[in-house]
CSV table of C-alpha atoms in Angstrom, one decimal:
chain,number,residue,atom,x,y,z
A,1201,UNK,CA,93.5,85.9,116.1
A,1202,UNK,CA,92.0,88.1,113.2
A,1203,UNK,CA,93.6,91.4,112.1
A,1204,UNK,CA,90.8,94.0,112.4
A,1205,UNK,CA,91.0,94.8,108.6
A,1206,UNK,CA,89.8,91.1,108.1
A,1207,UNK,CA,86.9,91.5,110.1
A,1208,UNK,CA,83.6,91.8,108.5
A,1209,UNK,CA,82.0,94.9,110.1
A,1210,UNK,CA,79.6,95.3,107.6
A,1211,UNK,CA,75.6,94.9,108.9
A,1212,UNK,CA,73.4,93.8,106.1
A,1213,UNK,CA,70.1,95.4,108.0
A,1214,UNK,CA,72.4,98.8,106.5
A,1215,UNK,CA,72.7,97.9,102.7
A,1216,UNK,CA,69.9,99.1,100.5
A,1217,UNK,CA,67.9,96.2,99.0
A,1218,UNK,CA,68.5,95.8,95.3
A,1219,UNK,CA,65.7,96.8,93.3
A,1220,UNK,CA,65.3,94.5,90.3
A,1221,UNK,CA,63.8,96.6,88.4
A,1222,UNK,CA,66.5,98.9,88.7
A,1223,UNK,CA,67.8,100.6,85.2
A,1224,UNK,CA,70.8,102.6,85.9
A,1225,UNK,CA,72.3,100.7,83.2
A,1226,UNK,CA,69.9,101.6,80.8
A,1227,UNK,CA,70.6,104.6,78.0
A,1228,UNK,CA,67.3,106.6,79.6
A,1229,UNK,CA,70.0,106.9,82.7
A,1230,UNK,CA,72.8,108.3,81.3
A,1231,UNK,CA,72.3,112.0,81.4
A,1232,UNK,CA,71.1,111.8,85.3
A,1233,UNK,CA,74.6,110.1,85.9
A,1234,UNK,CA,76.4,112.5,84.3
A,1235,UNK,CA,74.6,115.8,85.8
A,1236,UNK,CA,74.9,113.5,89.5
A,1237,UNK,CA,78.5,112.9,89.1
A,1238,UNK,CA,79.1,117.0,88.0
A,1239,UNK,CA,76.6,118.2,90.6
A,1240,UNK,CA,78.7,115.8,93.1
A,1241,UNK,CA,82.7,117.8,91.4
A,1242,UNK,CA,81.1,120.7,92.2
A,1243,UNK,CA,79.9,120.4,95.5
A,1244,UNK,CA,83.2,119.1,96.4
A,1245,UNK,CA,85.2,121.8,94.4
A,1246,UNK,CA,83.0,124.0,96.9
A,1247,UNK,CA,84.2,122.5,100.0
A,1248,UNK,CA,88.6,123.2,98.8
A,1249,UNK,CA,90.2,126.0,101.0
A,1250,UNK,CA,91.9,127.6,98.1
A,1251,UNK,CA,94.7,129.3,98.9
A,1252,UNK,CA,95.3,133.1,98.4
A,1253,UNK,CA,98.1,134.9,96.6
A,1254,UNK,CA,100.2,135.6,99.2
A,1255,UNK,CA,100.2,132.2,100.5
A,1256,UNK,CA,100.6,130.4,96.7
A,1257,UNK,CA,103.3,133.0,95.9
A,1258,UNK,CA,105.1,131.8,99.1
A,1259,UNK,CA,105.0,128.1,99.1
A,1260,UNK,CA,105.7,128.4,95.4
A,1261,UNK,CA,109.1,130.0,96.3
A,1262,UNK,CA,109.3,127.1,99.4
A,1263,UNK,CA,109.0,124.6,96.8
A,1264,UNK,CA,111.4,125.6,94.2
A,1265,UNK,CA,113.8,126.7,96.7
A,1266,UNK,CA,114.0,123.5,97.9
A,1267,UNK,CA,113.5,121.6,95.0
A,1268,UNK,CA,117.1,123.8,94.0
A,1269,UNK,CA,118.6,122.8,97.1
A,1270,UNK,CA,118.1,119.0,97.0
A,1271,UNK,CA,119.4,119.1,93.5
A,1272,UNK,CA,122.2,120.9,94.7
A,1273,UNK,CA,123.0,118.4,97.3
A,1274,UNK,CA,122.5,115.3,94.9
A,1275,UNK,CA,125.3,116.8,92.8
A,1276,UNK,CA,127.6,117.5,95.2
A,1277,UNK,CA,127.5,114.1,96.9
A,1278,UNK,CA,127.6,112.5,92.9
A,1279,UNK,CA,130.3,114.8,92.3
A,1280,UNK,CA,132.1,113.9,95.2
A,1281,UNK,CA,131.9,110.4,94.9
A,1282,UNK,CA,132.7,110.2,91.3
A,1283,UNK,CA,135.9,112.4,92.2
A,1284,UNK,CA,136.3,109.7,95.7
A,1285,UNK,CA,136.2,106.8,93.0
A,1286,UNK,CA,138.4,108.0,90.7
A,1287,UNK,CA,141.0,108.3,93.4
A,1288,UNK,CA,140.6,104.8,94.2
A,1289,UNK,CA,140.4,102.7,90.9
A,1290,UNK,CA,143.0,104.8,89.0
């Protein structure tokens, strides 16, 4: 029995054909690569939901609220077992 991630699913009738005479490598290509690959960052920069004011002012205070907490915690429980140790190996 094969695991499914295993499996070759590919069909080959679906991969382009190389073309030999292909020169993406050559220097001639480089600026198209780079205006693709920055036309490509900002067509998915368009597709983000940013999120507004309210809603980054609010999970900001979320976030540090509970980043305070759970470091709040942490030092309790440390401080509690270094005072639980000390009872122990005195």
């Amino acid at each position: 029995m094969t695991s499914p991630i295993s499996e070759d699913t590919t069909d080959s009738s679906e991969s382009p054909a190389e073309d030999p005479t292909d020169s993406s490598d050559s220097p001639e290509a480089e600026p198209t690569r780079q205006s693709g690959f920055l036309a490509a960052t900002y067509e998915e920069l368009s597709l983000v939901v940013w999120p507004s004011r309210q809603q980054l002012f609010s999970e900001s205070i979320a976030v540090i609220l509970m980043v305070s907490l759970s470091a709040a915690f942490i030092a309790a429980v440390s401080r509690f077992y270094s005072w639980a140790s000390s009872q122990i190996f005195v």
